[in-house]
């Protein structure tokens, strides 16, 4: 059937694939899945029956292609509900707090429910880090996704509630799983965390980012140092709300001040920061939730890089279920929630990525609150009808052919035209005691983004992060990301990779963004610039002159060398020449500081 597809002409879209398969299914009386066709195609390649790859066929046979179209392959694993401690004993909790909206299902890590997709996989693998990673990556590889650049997302309970030895062993095992992924049998023994990290720098499957989730009130200098020792590059903070009365009502245990402190400490240590926000909690109204969103949009002390919006849903094993059953907690109407989220999405800053608008909880668990798994799509449809547009990063990502157009050939040409028209856009805003520069390649209408870098210039050059002496007098590159179909790092020619995979990943966008960030940092008087790099990306930055330092595992580059200043003069002249527009974002809100953003094109 694969040979028949090739003989009939390579299908360039889902529609063309279905049309080409119809007569073949009838002829052979078979109805194989795309993964089976892809396996057969790979067998033909490995046995020499095909003398060269057919990348368009690989693309159209890839299942759920969007999973690798954001430039990374995200793999989610969960920690155990009963982590082992010294002596082989089991700790009987995964979070020492008791927030009233948070489910505590027996046998599951706190806040997670067994039938959620990632949780189900974790249970099937006994919450073992190696088994979870291997099973998930094997499935993704079978479905056509390259698994050489993986971003890890660790969920389950509260990270700081787990024993220190469990945390270190869990992270060690993730690097070990990546390092030995292609060894199907007779795998070597595990080594230390540091040794596995060092091996991962050159492994076939690299960990390019590690995200851990915790609470704002667990963040201090000691915790930040621990997070860096694991190779953590992004932290998810369960902020949930900023209204003191709402937080007290649900027994959250921290307030707005702890959130602001955590955001500042993490950013000054170069971390990327995501926050979770929960409208419709007990005690909240649409007006209270609007004030919360205004605060995280316009208060300089509450700026985050990514959001996950989780409207409160009543589930079993929670205190609020009792309130809901008694009638003392009645969520406000879904229509009011939709109106609120439409307003918020239309005002989200273009430097924020809105990852989620509703949590993926199976409907059989939801007893009250919003029960609409497609809420984000419903909101976007309603916004389009009103002429509104969301400017968040996720809504502007160039995700390849499937989003651009159902006709593969036309979409490929359209995507190429978009990339050729990309322009460097510079935005500036204040956040958490520092200047944030969001530099990106976008289309001129700013509707599509191809890549970006987050540059932070802390107000205090002397010691921006007391936890790390290595960051003294350092500008901070907190994130570099180039979107488009994930192009395998193993492809020898980067120019060929770009052409084969119709991707922005190997077009030089990343290097040009880094050079622009370095020029801005040097002009601001910083003598060094640091990158918080995933273990598997260290060689990429080394090729640009960055050096790994033991203190925090950052990669740092000296900006004070004479050759650099020669390049700086040219680069900064270009910045001034292309500064053509100033746009002010934000406005006054009750209790919120106006947040201003400067756009230079």
Coordinates of C-alpha atoms in Angstrom, one line a residue:
X1 CA 0.0 0.0 0.0
X2 CA 2.9 2.3 0.7
X3 CA 4.4 1.7 -2.7
X4 CA 0.9 2.3 -4.2
X5 CA 0.8 5.7 -2.5
X6 CA 4.1 6.6 -3.9
X7 CA 3.2 5.4 -7.4
X8 CA 0.0 7.4 -7.3
X9 CA 1.9 10.6 -6.4
X10 CA 2.7 11.7 -2.9
X11 CA -0.4 12.9 -1.0
X12 CA 0.3 16.3 0.4
X13 CA -2.7 16.7 2.7
X14 CA -5.1 14.6 4.8
X15 CA -7.7 15.0 2.1
X16 CA -5.3 13.8 -0.6
X17 CA -4.2 10.9 1.6
X18 CA -7.8 9.7 2.1
X19 CA -8.5 9.9 -1.7
X20 CA -5.3 8.0 -2.5
X21 CA -6.0 5.3 0.1
X22 CA -9.5 4.6 -0.9
X23 CA -8.7 2.4 -4.0
X24 CA -5.8 0.7 -2.2
X25 CA -8.0 -0.3 0.7
X26 CA -10.5 -1.7 -1.7
X27 CA -7.8 -3.6 -3.6
X28 CA -6.1 -5.1 -0.6
X29 CA -9.1 -5.3 1.7
X30 CA -7.1 -3.6 4.4
X31 CA -7.7 -0.5 6.4
X32 CA -4.3 0.2 8.1
X33 CA -3.8 3.1 10.6
X34 CA -1.4 5.8 9.7
X35 CA 1.1 4.5 12.2
X36 CA 1.0 1.1 10.5
X37 CA 1.6 2.7 7.1
X38 CA 4.5 4.7 8.6
X39 CA 6.0 1.5 10.0
X40 CA 5.8 -0.2 6.6
X41 CA 7.4 2.8 4.9
X42 CA 10.3 2.7 7.4
X43 CA 10.7 -1.0 6.8
X44 CA 11.0 -0.4 3.1
X45 CA 13.7 2.2 3.7
X46 CA 15.7 0.0 6.1
X47 CA 15.6 -3.0 3.8
X48 CA 16.6 -1.0 0.7
X49 CA 13.3 -1.3 -1.2
X50 CA 13.2 2.5 -1.1
X51 CA 16.5 4.3 -2.0
X52 CA 15.6 7.6 -0.5
X53 CA 13.2 9.2 2.0
X54 CA 9.9 10.8 1.0
X55 CA 9.5 13.6 3.7
X56 CA 6.1 14.8 2.4
X57 CA 4.8 11.2 2.9
X58 CA 6.3 11.1 6.4
X59 CA 4.6 14.3 7.3
X60 CA 1.1 13.3 6.1
X61 CA 1.5 9.9 7.9
X62 CA 2.4 11.5 11.2
X63 CA -0.4 11.1 13.8
X64 CA -1.3 14.3 15.7
X65 CA 1.4 16.3 13.9
X66 CA 0.7 19.4 16.1
X67 CA 2.5 17.7 19.0
X68 CA 5.8 18.5 17.3
X69 CA 4.8 21.6 15.4
X70 CA 5.7 24.1 18.2
X71 CA 9.4 23.3 17.8
X72 CA 9.7 20.9 20.7
X73 CA 8.2 17.5 21.6
X74 CA 6.6 17.8 25.1
X75 CA 6.6 14.6 27.2
X76 CA 4.6 14.6 30.4
X77 CA 5.4 12.4 33.4
X78 CA 4.0 12.2 36.9
X79 CA 5.5 11.7 40.3
X80 CA 4.2 9.0 42.6
X81 CA 1.4 9.6 45.1
X82 CA 3.4 7.7 47.7
X83 CA 7.1 8.5 47.1
X84 CA 9.8 6.3 48.6
X85 CA 11.9 7.7 51.4
X86 CA 15.1 6.5 53.2
X87 CA 14.9 2.9 54.3
X88 CA 12.4 1.9 51.6
X89 CA 9.4 3.5 53.5
X90 CA 6.6 5.3 51.7
X91 CA 5.6 8.9 52.3
X92 CA 1.8 8.9 52.5
X93 CA 1.2 12.3 50.8
X94 CA 2.4 14.2 47.7
X95 CA 1.3 17.6 49.0
X96 CA 1.3 18.8 52.6
X97 CA -1.3 21.5 51.9
X98 CA -5.1 21.1 51.7
X99 CA -6.6 23.5 49.2
X100 CA -10.4 23.0 49.2
X101 CA -10.9 22.8 45.4
X102 CA -8.1 20.3 44.9
X103 CA -9.0 16.6 44.5
X104 CA -7.3 14.0 46.7
X105 CA -8.2 10.8 45.0
X106 CA -6.7 7.8 46.8
X107 CA -3.8 6.3 44.9
X108 CA -3.2 9.4 42.8
X109 CA -0.8 12.4 43.3
X110 CA -2.6 15.3 44.8
X111 CA -4.8 17.4 42.3
X112 CA -4.8 14.7 39.6
X113 CA -7.5 12.3 38.7
X114 CA -6.8 8.7 37.5
X115 CA -8.6 9.0 34.1
X116 CA -6.8 12.1 32.9
X117 CA -4.7 11.0 29.9
X118 CA -1.2 11.6 31.4
X119 CA -2.3 10.2 34.8
X120 CA -3.7 7.1 33.2
X121 CA -0.3 6.5 31.5
X122 CA 1.5 7.1 34.8
X123 CA -0.6 4.5 36.5
X124 CA 0.0 2.0 33.8
X125 CA 3.7 2.5 34.4
X126 CA 3.6 2.4 38.2
X127 CA 4.7 6.1 38.2
X128 CA 8.2 5.0 37.3
X129 CA 10.1 7.8 35.6
X130 CA 12.0 5.5 33.1
X131 CA 8.9 3.5 32.2
X132 CA 6.7 6.6 31.6
X133 CA 9.3 8.3 29.5
X134 CA 10.1 5.2 27.4
X135 CA 6.5 4.3 26.8
X136 CA 5.5 7.8 25.8
X137 CA 8.5 8.5 23.5
X138 CA 8.1 5.1 21.9
X139 CA 4.4 5.9 21.0
X140 CA 5.3 9.3 19.7
X141 CA 8.1 7.8 17.6
X142 CA 5.8 5.2 16.2
X143 CA 3.4 7.9 15.2
X144 CA 6.1 9.7 13.2
X145 CA 7.4 12.3 15.6
X146 CA 11.2 12.9 16.0
X147 CA 12.2 12.2 19.6
X148 CA 15.7 13.6 19.6
X149 CA 14.7 16.9 21.3
X150 CA 12.3 16.5 24.3
X151 CA 10.9 19.0 26.7
X152 CA 9.9 17.3 29.9
X153 CA 6.9 18.4 32.0
X154 CA 6.8 16.9 35.5
X155 CA 3.5 16.9 37.2
X156 CA 2.0 15.5 40.4
X157 CA 1.5 16.9 43.9
X158 CA 3.7 19.8 45.0
X159 CA 7.4 19.3 44.0
X160 CA 8.7 20.7 47.3
X161 CA 6.6 18.2 49.3
X162 CA 8.6 15.3 47.9
X163 CA 11.6 13.9 49.8
X164 CA 14.9 15.4 48.5
X165 CA 16.3 11.9 47.6
X166 CA 13.2 11.1 45.6
X167 CA 13.3 14.3 43.7
X168 CA 16.9 13.8 42.7
X169 CA 16.4 10.2 41.8
X170 CA 13.3 11.0 39.7
X171 CA 15.2 13.6 37.7
X172 CA 18.3 11.4 37.3
X173 CA 16.0 8.6 36.0
X174 CA 14.5 10.9 33.4
X175 CA 18.0 11.8 32.0
X176 CA 18.9 8.1 32.1
X177 CA 15.7 7.2 30.2
X178 CA 16.6 9.7 27.5
X179 CA 20.2 8.6 27.3
X180 CA 19.3 4.9 27.0
X181 CA 16.1 5.3 25.0
X182 CA 17.4 3.6 21.8
X183 CA 18.9 0.7 23.8
X184 CA 16.1 -1.8 23.7
X185 CA 17.9 -4.4 25.9
X186 CA 20.8 -4.8 28.3
X187 CA 20.6 -1.2 29.4
X188 CA 23.6 0.0 31.5
X189 CA 23.2 0.8 35.2
X190 CA 22.1 4.2 36.3
X191 CA 24.8 6.7 37.1
X192 CA 24.6 9.9 39.2
X193 CA 22.4 12.8 38.3
X194 CA 25.4 15.0 37.2
X195 CA 26.8 12.1 35.1
X196 CA 23.5 11.5 33.4
X197 CA 23.2 15.2 32.6
X198 CA 26.7 15.3 31.2
X199 CA 25.9 12.3 29.0
X200 CA 22.7 13.9 27.8
X201 CA 24.6 16.8 26.2
X202 CA 25.6 14.4 23.4
X203 CA 22.8 11.8 23.6
X204 CA 20.6 10.8 20.6
X205 CA 17.6 11.9 22.6
X206 CA 18.3 15.2 24.4
X207 CA 16.4 16.9 27.2
X208 CA 16.1 20.5 26.0
X209 CA 14.0 21.7 28.9
X210 CA 12.7 20.5 32.2
X211 CA 9.5 22.0 33.8
X212 CA 8.6 21.5 37.4
X213 CA 5.5 22.7 39.2
X214 CA 5.2 24.1 42.7
X215 CA 3.6 26.8 44.9
X216 CA 4.8 30.4 45.1
X217 CA 5.4 30.1 48.9
X218 CA 8.0 27.3 48.4
X219 CA 10.3 29.5 46.3
X220 CA 13.4 30.8 48.1
X221 CA 17.1 30.9 47.3
X222 CA 17.7 27.4 48.5
X223 CA 14.8 26.0 46.4
X224 CA 16.1 27.8 43.4
X225 CA 19.5 26.3 43.7
X226 CA 17.9 22.8 44.0
X227 CA 15.8 23.4 40.9
X228 CA 18.9 24.3 38.9
X229 CA 20.7 21.2 40.1
X230 CA 18.0 19.2 38.5
X231 CA 18.4 21.0 35.2
X232 CA 15.1 22.8 35.6
X233 CA 14.6 25.6 33.1
X234 CA 10.9 26.5 33.7
X235 CA 8.7 26.6 36.8
X236 CA 5.0 26.4 36.9
X237 CA 3.5 28.3 39.9
X238 CA 0.0 27.6 41.2
X239 CA -1.0 31.2 41.8
X240 CA -4.7 30.4 41.3
X241 CA -5.9 33.9 42.4
X242 CA -4.6 37.2 43.8
X243 CA -7.7 38.2 45.8
X244 CA -7.0 37.7 49.5
X245 CA -10.6 36.8 50.4
X246 CA -10.8 34.2 47.7
X247 CA -7.5 32.6 48.6
X248 CA -8.5 32.5 52.3
X249 CA -11.9 30.9 51.4
X250 CA -10.2 28.0 49.6
X251 CA -7.5 27.6 52.2
X252 CA -4.7 28.3 49.7
X253 CA -2.2 29.3 52.4
X254 CA -0.4 32.1 50.5
X255 CA -1.2 35.5 49.1
X256 CA -0.4 38.0 46.4
X257 CA 2.9 39.0 48.1
X258 CA 4.3 35.5 48.0
X259 CA 3.4 35.3 44.3
X260 CA 5.2 38.6 43.5
X261 CA 8.3 37.5 45.5
X262 CA 8.5 34.1 43.8
X263 CA 8.2 35.7 40.3
X264 CA 11.0 38.1 41.0
X265 CA 13.3 35.5 42.5
X266 CA 12.7 33.1 39.6
X267 CA 13.2 35.7 36.9
X268 CA 16.3 37.0 38.5
X269 CA 17.7 33.5 38.4
X270 CA 16.9 33.4 34.7
X271 CA 13.9 31.0 34.9
X272 CA 10.9 31.0 32.6
X273 CA 7.7 31.2 34.7
X274 CA 4.2 29.9 34.1
X275 CA 1.3 30.7 36.3
X276 CA -2.0 28.8 36.9
X277 CA -5.1 31.0 37.3
X278 CA -8.5 29.8 38.5
X279 CA -11.6 31.9 37.9
X280 CA -15.0 30.9 39.4
X281 CA -13.5 29.8 42.7
X282 CA -15.8 29.9 45.8
X283 CA -16.1 33.5 46.8
X284 CA -15.3 34.9 43.4
X285 CA -17.6 36.8 41.0
X286 CA -17.1 37.9 37.4
X287 CA -16.0 41.3 38.8
X288 CA -13.6 39.8 41.3
X289 CA -12.1 37.5 38.6
X290 CA -11.8 40.5 36.1
X291 CA -9.8 42.4 38.8
X292 CA -7.6 39.3 39.1
X293 CA -6.9 39.1 35.4
X294 CA -6.3 42.9 35.3
X295 CA -3.7 42.4 38.0
X296 CA -1.7 39.7 36.2
X297 CA -2.0 41.8 33.0
X298 CA -0.9 45.2 34.3
X299 CA 0.8 44.9 37.6
X300 CA 4.6 44.9 37.0
X301 CA 5.1 42.6 40.0
X302 CA 2.8 39.9 38.6
X303 CA 4.0 39.4 35.1
X304 CA 4.5 35.8 33.9
X305 CA 5.6 34.3 30.6
X306 CA 2.8 31.7 30.2
X307 CA -0.6 31.2 31.7
X308 CA -2.8 28.2 32.2
X309 CA -6.4 29.2 33.0
X310 CA -8.3 26.5 34.9
X311 CA -11.9 27.6 35.6
X312 CA -12.9 25.9 38.9
X313 CA -14.6 22.6 38.3
X314 CA -16.3 20.6 41.1
X315 CA -14.9 17.1 41.3
X316 CA -15.0 14.2 43.8
X317 CA -12.6 14.1 46.7
X318 CA -12.7 17.8 47.4
X319 CA -14.1 20.0 50.2
X320 CA -15.9 22.2 47.7
X321 CA -18.0 19.2 46.5
X322 CA -19.6 19.3 50.0
X323 CA -20.3 23.0 49.6
X324 CA -21.7 22.4 46.1
X325 CA -23.9 19.6 47.4
X326 CA -25.1 21.8 50.3
X327 CA -25.8 24.8 47.9
X328 CA -23.3 27.1 49.7
X329 CA -21.1 27.2 46.6
X330 CA -22.8 27.9 43.3
X331 CA -20.4 28.6 40.4
X332 CA -21.5 31.6 38.3
X333 CA -23.0 31.0 34.9
X334 CA -20.9 29.6 32.0
X335 CA -22.1 32.5 29.8
X336 CA -20.6 35.0 32.2
X337 CA -17.3 33.0 32.3
X338 CA -17.1 32.9 28.5
X339 CA -17.7 36.7 28.3
X340 CA -14.9 37.2 30.9
X341 CA -12.4 35.0 29.1
X342 CA -13.2 36.6 25.7
X343 CA -12.4 40.0 27.2
X344 CA -9.2 38.7 28.8
X345 CA -8.0 36.9 25.6
X346 CA -8.6 40.0 23.6
X347 CA -6.2 41.9 25.9
X348 CA -3.4 39.3 26.5
X349 CA 0.0 40.8 25.7
X350 CA 1.8 39.4 22.7
X351 CA 4.7 38.2 24.9
X352 CA 2.5 35.9 26.9
X353 CA 1.7 32.3 25.8
X354 CA -1.8 31.2 26.9
X355 CA -1.3 27.5 27.1
X356 CA -4.7 26.4 28.4
X357 CA -8.1 27.9 28.9
X358 CA -9.7 24.8 30.5
X359 CA -8.3 21.8 32.3
X360 CA -8.6 18.4 30.5
X361 CA -10.7 16.7 33.1
X362 CA -12.9 13.8 31.9
X363 CA -16.5 14.8 32.0
X364 CA -17.5 11.9 34.3
X365 CA -15.5 13.6 37.1
X366 CA -17.1 17.1 36.7
X367 CA -20.0 17.6 39.1
X368 CA -20.3 21.4 38.8
X369 CA -18.8 24.3 37.0
X370 CA -17.8 24.5 33.4
X371 CA -17.9 21.2 31.5
X372 CA -16.7 22.2 28.0
X373 CA -13.5 20.5 26.9
X374 CA -13.5 22.6 23.7
X375 CA -14.0 25.9 25.6
X376 CA -10.9 27.6 24.0
X377 CA -12.1 26.8 20.5
X378 CA -15.7 28.0 21.4
X379 CA -14.3 31.2 22.7
X380 CA -12.1 31.8 19.6
X381 CA -15.1 31.3 17.4
X382 CA -17.2 33.7 19.4
X383 CA -14.3 36.3 19.3
X384 CA -14.1 36.0 15.5
X385 CA -17.8 36.7 15.2
X386 CA -17.2 39.9 17.2
X387 CA -14.1 40.9 15.3
X388 CA -11.8 40.3 18.3
X389 CA -8.4 38.6 18.1
X390 CA -6.2 37.0 20.7
X391 CA -2.5 38.2 20.4
X392 CA -1.0 35.6 22.7
X393 CA 1.9 33.6 21.4
X394 CA 0.0 30.3 21.1
X395 CA -2.7 31.9 18.9
X396 CA 0.1 33.3 16.6
X397 CA 2.4 30.3 16.2
X398 CA 3.1 29.2 12.7
X399 CA 2.2 25.6 13.1
X400 CA 2.9 24.4 9.6
X401 CA 0.7 23.0 6.8
X402 CA -2.2 21.6 8.8
X403 CA -3.1 25.0 10.2
X404 CA -2.2 27.1 7.2
X405 CA -4.2 25.2 4.6
X406 CA -5.7 21.8 4.0
X407 CA -4.1 21.7 0.6
X408 CA -0.5 20.7 1.4
X409 CA 1.2 22.2 -1.7
X410 CA -0.6 25.6 -1.4
X411 CA 0.1 25.6 2.3
X412 CA 3.8 24.9 1.8
X413 CA 4.1 27.8 -0.6
X414 CA 2.1 30.0 1.7
X415 CA 4.3 29.1 4.7
X416 CA 7.5 29.8 2.7
X417 CA 6.1 33.2 1.8
X418 CA 5.3 34.0 5.4
X419 CA 8.8 33.0 6.6
X420 CA 10.5 35.1 3.8
X421 CA 8.5 38.1 5.0
X422 CA 9.5 37.8 8.7
X423 CA 10.7 41.0 10.4
X424 CA 12.5 41.5 13.7
X425 CA 10.1 43.0 16.2
X426 CA 11.2 44.4 19.6
X427 CA 8.9 44.9 22.6
X428 CA 9.8 46.2 26.0
X429 CA 8.0 46.1 29.3
X430 CA 8.8 46.4 33.0
X431 CA 8.4 43.3 35.3
X432 CA 9.5 42.3 38.8
X433 CA 12.3 44.8 39.2
X434 CA 13.8 44.6 35.7
X435 CA 13.5 45.5 32.1
X436 CA 12.1 42.7 29.9
X437 CA 12.8 42.8 26.1
X438 CA 10.7 40.4 24.0
X439 CA 12.5 40.1 20.6
X440 CA 10.7 38.1 17.9
X441 CA 10.5 37.3 14.2
X442 CA 6.9 37.9 13.1
X443 CA 5.0 38.8 10.0
X444 CA 4.5 42.6 9.4
X445 CA 0.9 42.4 10.5
X446 CA 2.1 40.7 13.8
X447 CA -0.5 37.8 13.2
X448 CA 2.2 35.1 13.0
X449 CA 5.3 34.6 15.1
X450 CA 8.2 32.4 14.1
X451 CA 10.5 32.7 17.1
X452 CA 11.4 34.8 20.0
X453 CA 13.9 35.5 22.8
X454 CA 13.2 36.8 26.3
X455 CA 16.0 39.1 27.5
X456 CA 15.9 40.4 31.1
X457 CA 18.0 43.3 32.4
X458 CA 17.7 43.3 36.2
X459 CA 17.7 46.6 37.9
X460 CA 20.5 45.5 40.2
X461 CA 23.5 44.5 38.2
X462 CA 25.6 43.8 41.3
X463 CA 23.7 40.7 42.4
X464 CA 20.5 40.0 40.5
X465 CA 20.1 36.6 42.1
X466 CA 21.7 36.1 45.5
X467 CA 21.6 32.4 45.0
X468 CA 24.2 32.5 42.2
X469 CA 27.3 34.6 42.2
X470 CA 27.9 33.6 38.6
X471 CA 25.0 35.9 37.6
X472 CA 26.6 39.1 39.0
X473 CA 26.6 41.8 36.3
X474 CA 24.8 39.5 33.9
X475 CA 22.0 40.2 31.5
X476 CA 19.7 37.2 31.4
X477 CA 18.3 35.3 28.4
X478 CA 15.4 33.4 29.9
X479 CA 14.1 31.8 26.8
X480 CA 14.9 31.2 23.1
X481 CA 12.3 29.5 21.1
X482 CA 11.8 29.0 17.3
X483 CA 8.5 27.6 16.1
X484 CA 7.6 25.3 13.3
X485 CA 7.7 21.6 12.6
X486 CA 10.3 20.0 14.9
X487 CA 13.3 19.3 12.7
X488 CA 15.5 16.4 13.8
X489 CA 18.9 17.6 15.2
X490 CA 20.5 14.6 13.6
X491 CA 19.9 16.0 10.1
X492 CA 23.5 16.8 8.9
X493 CA 22.7 19.8 6.7
X494 CA 20.7 22.5 8.5
X495 CA 19.8 24.1 5.2
X496 CA 18.5 20.8 3.9
X497 CA 16.6 20.2 7.2
X498 CA 14.9 23.6 6.8
X499 CA 13.9 22.7 3.2
X500 CA 12.8 19.1 4.0
X501 CA 10.7 19.9 7.1
X502 CA 9.3 23.3 6.0
X503 CA 10.5 24.6 9.3
X504 CA 11.8 27.8 10.7
X505 CA 14.0 25.9 13.1
X506 CA 17.2 25.9 11.0
X507 CA 16.9 29.3 9.2
X508 CA 19.2 31.2 11.5
X509 CA 16.3 32.9 13.4
X510 CA 17.7 31.7 16.8
X511 CA 21.2 33.1 16.2
X512 CA 19.9 36.4 14.9
X513 CA 17.7 36.8 18.0
X514 CA 20.6 36.0 20.3
X515 CA 22.9 38.5 18.6
X516 CA 20.2 41.2 18.9
X517 CA 19.8 40.4 22.6
X518 CA 23.5 40.5 23.2
X519 CA 23.7 43.9 21.5
X520 CA 20.9 45.4 23.7
X521 CA 22.5 44.0 26.8
X522 CA 26.0 45.4 26.0
X523 CA 24.5 48.8 25.2
X524 CA 22.8 48.8 28.6
X525 CA 26.1 48.4 30.3
X526 CA 26.1 44.7 31.1
X527 CA 29.5 43.0 30.9
X528 CA 28.2 39.4 30.6
X529 CA 25.1 37.6 29.4
X530 CA 23.8 34.3 30.8
X531 CA 21.5 31.7 29.3
X532 CA 19.4 29.2 31.3
X533 CA 19.9 26.3 28.8
X534 CA 18.4 22.9 28.9
X535 CA 21.0 20.2 29.3
X536 CA 20.6 19.0 25.7
X537 CA 21.0 22.6 24.2
X538 CA 24.4 23.4 25.8
X539 CA 26.4 22.7 22.6
X540 CA 24.1 25.0 20.6
X541 CA 25.1 27.9 22.9
X542 CA 28.8 26.9 23.1
X543 CA 28.9 27.3 19.3
X544 CA 27.9 31.0 19.9
X545 CA 30.7 31.6 22.4
X546 CA 29.0 30.7 25.7
X547 CA 30.8 28.9 28.4
X548 CA 29.3 26.5 31.0
X549 CA 29.9 27.6 34.6
X550 CA 29.5 25.2 37.5
X551 CA 27.6 27.7 39.7
X552 CA 24.0 27.1 38.6
X553 CA 24.8 25.4 35.3
X554 CA 24.4 28.6 33.3
X555 CA 26.1 29.3 30.0
X556 CA 27.7 32.7 30.1
X557 CA 29.3 34.9 27.5
X558 CA 31.7 37.8 28.0
X559 CA 30.4 41.0 26.3
X560 CA 33.4 43.1 27.1
X561 CA 35.8 41.8 24.4
X562 CA 36.9 44.3 21.7
X563 CA 35.7 42.2 18.7
X564 CA 32.2 42.0 20.3
X565 CA 32.0 45.8 20.6
X566 CA 32.8 46.2 16.9
X567 CA 29.8 44.0 16.1
X568 CA 27.8 45.8 18.8
X569 CA 28.2 49.2 17.1
X570 CA 26.8 47.9 13.8
X571 CA 24.0 45.9 15.5
X572 CA 22.9 48.8 17.7
X573 CA 22.9 51.2 14.7
X574 CA 20.6 48.8 13.0
X575 CA 18.3 48.8 16.0
X576 CA 18.0 52.5 15.9
X577 CA 17.5 52.6 12.2
X578 CA 14.5 50.2 12.4
X579 CA 12.8 51.7 15.4
X580 CA 9.6 53.0 13.8
X581 CA 6.8 52.5 16.1
X582 CA 5.9 52.9 19.8
X583 CA 2.8 51.2 21.2
X584 CA 1.6 51.5 24.7
X585 CA -0.1 48.5 26.2
X586 CA -2.3 48.3 29.3
X587 CA -4.2 50.8 31.3
X588 CA -5.3 51.7 34.8
X589 CA -7.2 49.1 36.8
X590 CA -8.2 49.0 40.4
X591 CA -5.1 48.1 42.4
X592 CA -3.0 47.6 39.3
X593 CA 0.0 49.5 38.0
X594 CA -0.2 50.6 34.3
X595 CA 2.1 48.3 32.3
X596 CA 3.8 49.9 29.3
X597 CA 5.2 48.0 26.4
X598 CA 7.5 49.5 23.8
X599 CA 7.5 48.0 20.3
X600 CA 10.5 48.7 18.0
X601 CA 10.3 47.4 14.5

